[in-house]
């Protein structure tokens, strides 16, 4: 039981390049989330998926797209990376039912640098 | 609207002494409150959560927090710090079932001195 896994762990991009961050969970959770973490700030929600087949914007969705590929997998895509997207990205999942009141389980993060 | 303020960005304690990490929240509705811990280069792990049951909440690794509505506080405490407690701690508030209403504090870095 690996929990929440994320790939890659580290990535360096040039401005304008695109990439997809992958996230998978093996806990049979319905809801999945993408956050970014910047120095001196808490986590901010980018997008979430309350259940398979649905996605919705969070606090900071601009510049990102997501795909809920199936119940296990939730990917985050940067179409044209910008230096402002340099951050640590966390994926999380929760069982569902209580939405934000659920306990969320986090992956180890992806450290992204955009030059 | 809701918000959460972690009153100290850094806290240093000696091993074996008590830990107090302070969190104040603002919410128009009955909130749910969480404390998460993040060790270096790791994801966040839930320490404890309050969801309108007992006001004193016990979590993992000897941590506990008390919900005080009159003071709008949810401070995290531990009687005796251990070296392994050194990490960053986040207070989180929500009043809603919507993930968009989850608000994280800016974090408190706990240093434990030998």
XYZ file of C-alpha atoms in Angstrom:
229
model
C 0.000 0.000 0.000
C 2.002 2.981 -1.298
C -0.595 5.684 -0.481
C -0.196 8.701 -2.765
C 2.654 8.654 -5.259
C 3.887 11.481 -7.464
C 6.233 11.594 -10.435
C 8.648 13.115 -11.089
C 10.251 14.137 -7.788
C 12.236 16.959 -9.384
C 11.939 18.810 -12.682
C 13.639 21.783 -14.302
C 11.896 23.468 -17.242
C 12.621 26.406 -19.465
C 10.030 29.139 -19.851
C 7.408 28.092 -22.386
C 7.970 24.350 -22.076
C 5.128 22.064 -21.121
C 4.975 19.122 -18.765
C 2.572 16.883 -16.890
C 2.841 15.976 -13.223
C 1.461 12.559 -12.421
C -0.331 11.479 -9.258
C -1.778 8.111 -8.283
C -3.400 6.760 -5.117
C -4.144 3.188 -4.120
C -6.539 3.869 -1.231
C -9.710 3.765 -3.357
C -10.352 7.407 -2.521
C -12.940 9.353 -4.489
C -11.497 12.860 -4.175
C -8.110 14.106 -5.335
C -6.393 17.486 -5.128
C -3.444 19.462 -6.490
C -1.748 22.095 -4.347
C 1.264 24.335 -4.696
C 3.482 25.367 -1.796
C 5.536 28.537 -1.901
C 7.942 29.854 0.755
C 6.213 31.659 3.619
C 2.795 30.585 2.441
C 0.612 27.661 3.234
C -0.610 25.310 0.565
C -2.906 26.753 -2.051
C -5.403 24.639 -3.961
C -4.948 24.614 -7.729
C -7.623 22.126 -8.850
C -9.529 19.292 -7.315
C -11.641 16.364 -8.379
C -14.475 15.500 -6.023
C -15.118 12.226 -7.813
C -14.132 10.380 -10.953
C -15.246 12.340 -13.983
C -15.404 15.740 -12.293
C -12.862 18.498 -11.826
C -13.142 21.998 -10.420
C -10.974 25.071 -9.971
C -9.378 25.952 -6.685
C -7.788 29.164 -5.512
C -4.983 29.455 -8.113
C -5.986 27.591 -11.333
C -4.538 29.965 -13.943
C -1.836 28.387 -16.105
C -2.806 24.812 -15.207
C -5.064 22.072 -16.504
C -5.980 18.757 -14.926
C -7.249 15.373 -15.983
C -8.898 12.779 -13.765
C -7.844 9.805 -15.833
C -9.622 7.242 -13.664
C -10.352 6.793 -9.981
C -6.674 6.269 -9.144
C -4.950 8.924 -11.238
C -5.090 12.722 -11.355
C -2.608 14.626 -13.509
C -1.643 18.312 -13.571
C -0.453 19.907 -16.799
C 1.485 23.097 -17.357
C 0.955 24.046 -21.004
C 3.482 26.903 -21.134
C 5.587 27.081 -17.996
C 6.437 30.446 -16.441
C 8.979 31.308 -13.702
C 6.041 32.157 -11.403
C 5.148 28.455 -11.476
C 8.389 27.525 -9.720
C 7.063 25.788 -6.627
C 6.606 22.504 -4.830
C 3.506 20.688 -6.009
C 1.585 18.292 -3.804
C -1.109 15.843 -4.735
C -3.552 14.644 -2.097
C -6.534 12.351 -1.872
C -9.436 11.849 0.510
C -12.155 9.305 0.918
C -15.017 11.688 0.089
C -18.367 12.368 1.639
C -17.358 15.255 3.854
C -15.397 17.149 1.231
C -13.048 19.589 2.867
C -13.702 18.082 6.293
C -12.173 14.785 5.143
C -8.678 13.846 6.134
C -6.432 14.403 3.140
C -3.440 12.159 2.479
C -0.514 13.798 0.738
C 2.111 12.611 -1.686
C 5.820 13.448 -1.248
C 5.736 16.384 -3.666
C 7.332 17.458 -6.954
C 9.907 20.260 -6.873
C 9.556 22.247 -10.089
C 11.925 24.989 -11.218
C 11.132 27.103 -14.269
C 14.076 29.047 -15.657
C -14.930 34.300 4.492
C -12.482 32.435 6.642
C -8.832 32.776 7.525
C -6.213 31.221 9.750
C -3.257 32.915 11.412
C -0.297 31.057 12.827
C 1.116 33.520 15.301
C 4.743 32.351 15.188
C 6.687 31.590 12.025
C 9.501 29.971 14.078
C 9.509 28.314 17.508
C 12.578 26.869 19.243
C 12.388 24.593 22.281
C 14.811 22.365 24.111
C 14.330 18.631 24.021
C 12.111 17.512 26.896
C 10.378 20.892 27.318
C 6.773 21.701 26.342
C 5.743 22.737 22.846
C 3.111 25.388 22.088
C 2.252 26.312 18.502
C -0.418 28.959 18.251
C -3.249 29.172 15.733
C -6.156 31.624 15.537
C -8.936 31.252 13.023
C -11.762 33.280 11.624
C -14.861 31.626 10.269
C -18.462 32.698 9.889
C -19.677 29.162 10.428
C -18.893 26.194 12.610
C -15.381 25.294 11.540
C -13.461 22.089 11.204
C -9.819 22.515 12.158
C -6.741 20.448 11.418
C -3.055 20.380 12.275
C -0.675 18.893 9.725
C 3.066 18.273 10.073
C 5.607 18.370 7.264
C 9.065 16.910 7.756
C 11.824 18.099 5.409
C 11.257 17.057 1.802
C 8.146 15.099 2.744
C 4.436 15.469 2.192
C 2.026 16.636 4.891
C 0.789 14.231 7.532
C -2.351 14.741 9.624
C -1.630 15.186 13.339
C -5.189 15.724 14.531
C -8.524 17.242 13.595
C -11.500 18.872 15.278
C -14.945 18.453 13.739
C -17.341 19.643 16.474
C -17.040 16.716 18.839
C -14.849 16.980 21.967
C -13.042 20.310 22.229
C -9.808 18.676 23.399
C -8.443 16.645 20.536
C -5.667 14.111 20.899
C -3.478 13.312 17.938
C -0.501 11.214 17.030
C 2.936 11.357 18.643
C 1.632 12.887 21.890
C 0.255 16.090 20.359
C -3.070 17.572 21.332
C -5.041 20.731 20.597
C -7.913 22.494 22.270
C -10.687 24.216 20.360
C -11.658 27.443 22.153
C -14.561 29.113 20.429
C -14.536 32.181 22.681
C -10.903 32.847 21.775
C -11.163 31.538 18.171
C -8.041 29.527 18.837
C -6.809 26.016 18.164
C -3.336 25.859 19.690
C -1.187 22.738 19.346
C 0.666 21.443 22.400
C 2.922 18.613 23.455
C 4.194 18.106 27.022
C 7.732 17.076 26.102
C 9.478 17.777 22.803
C 11.506 15.135 21.026
C 14.182 15.719 18.425
C 12.001 13.983 15.851
C 9.332 16.691 16.313
C 11.471 19.186 14.404
C 9.368 20.003 11.342
C 6.959 22.555 9.912
C 3.409 22.601 11.245
C 0.331 23.886 9.454
C -3.006 24.872 10.938
C -5.934 24.427 8.533
C -9.546 25.607 8.744
C -12.679 24.877 6.792
C -16.366 25.356 7.420
C -17.632 23.691 4.319
C -17.821 20.441 2.423
C -16.203 22.173 -0.536
C -12.467 21.687 -1.026
C -12.302 25.288 -2.222
C -12.994 26.380 1.334
C -9.945 24.728 2.864
C -7.552 27.427 4.111
C -3.981 26.742 5.226
C -1.971 28.856 7.627
C 1.493 29.989 6.589
C 3.220 27.456 8.819
C 5.341 27.348 11.980
C 8.850 25.938 11.829
C 9.636 24.042 15.044
C 13.279 23.609 16.020
C 14.167 21.238 18.851
C 17.504 21.915 20.517
C 19.492 19.117 22.208
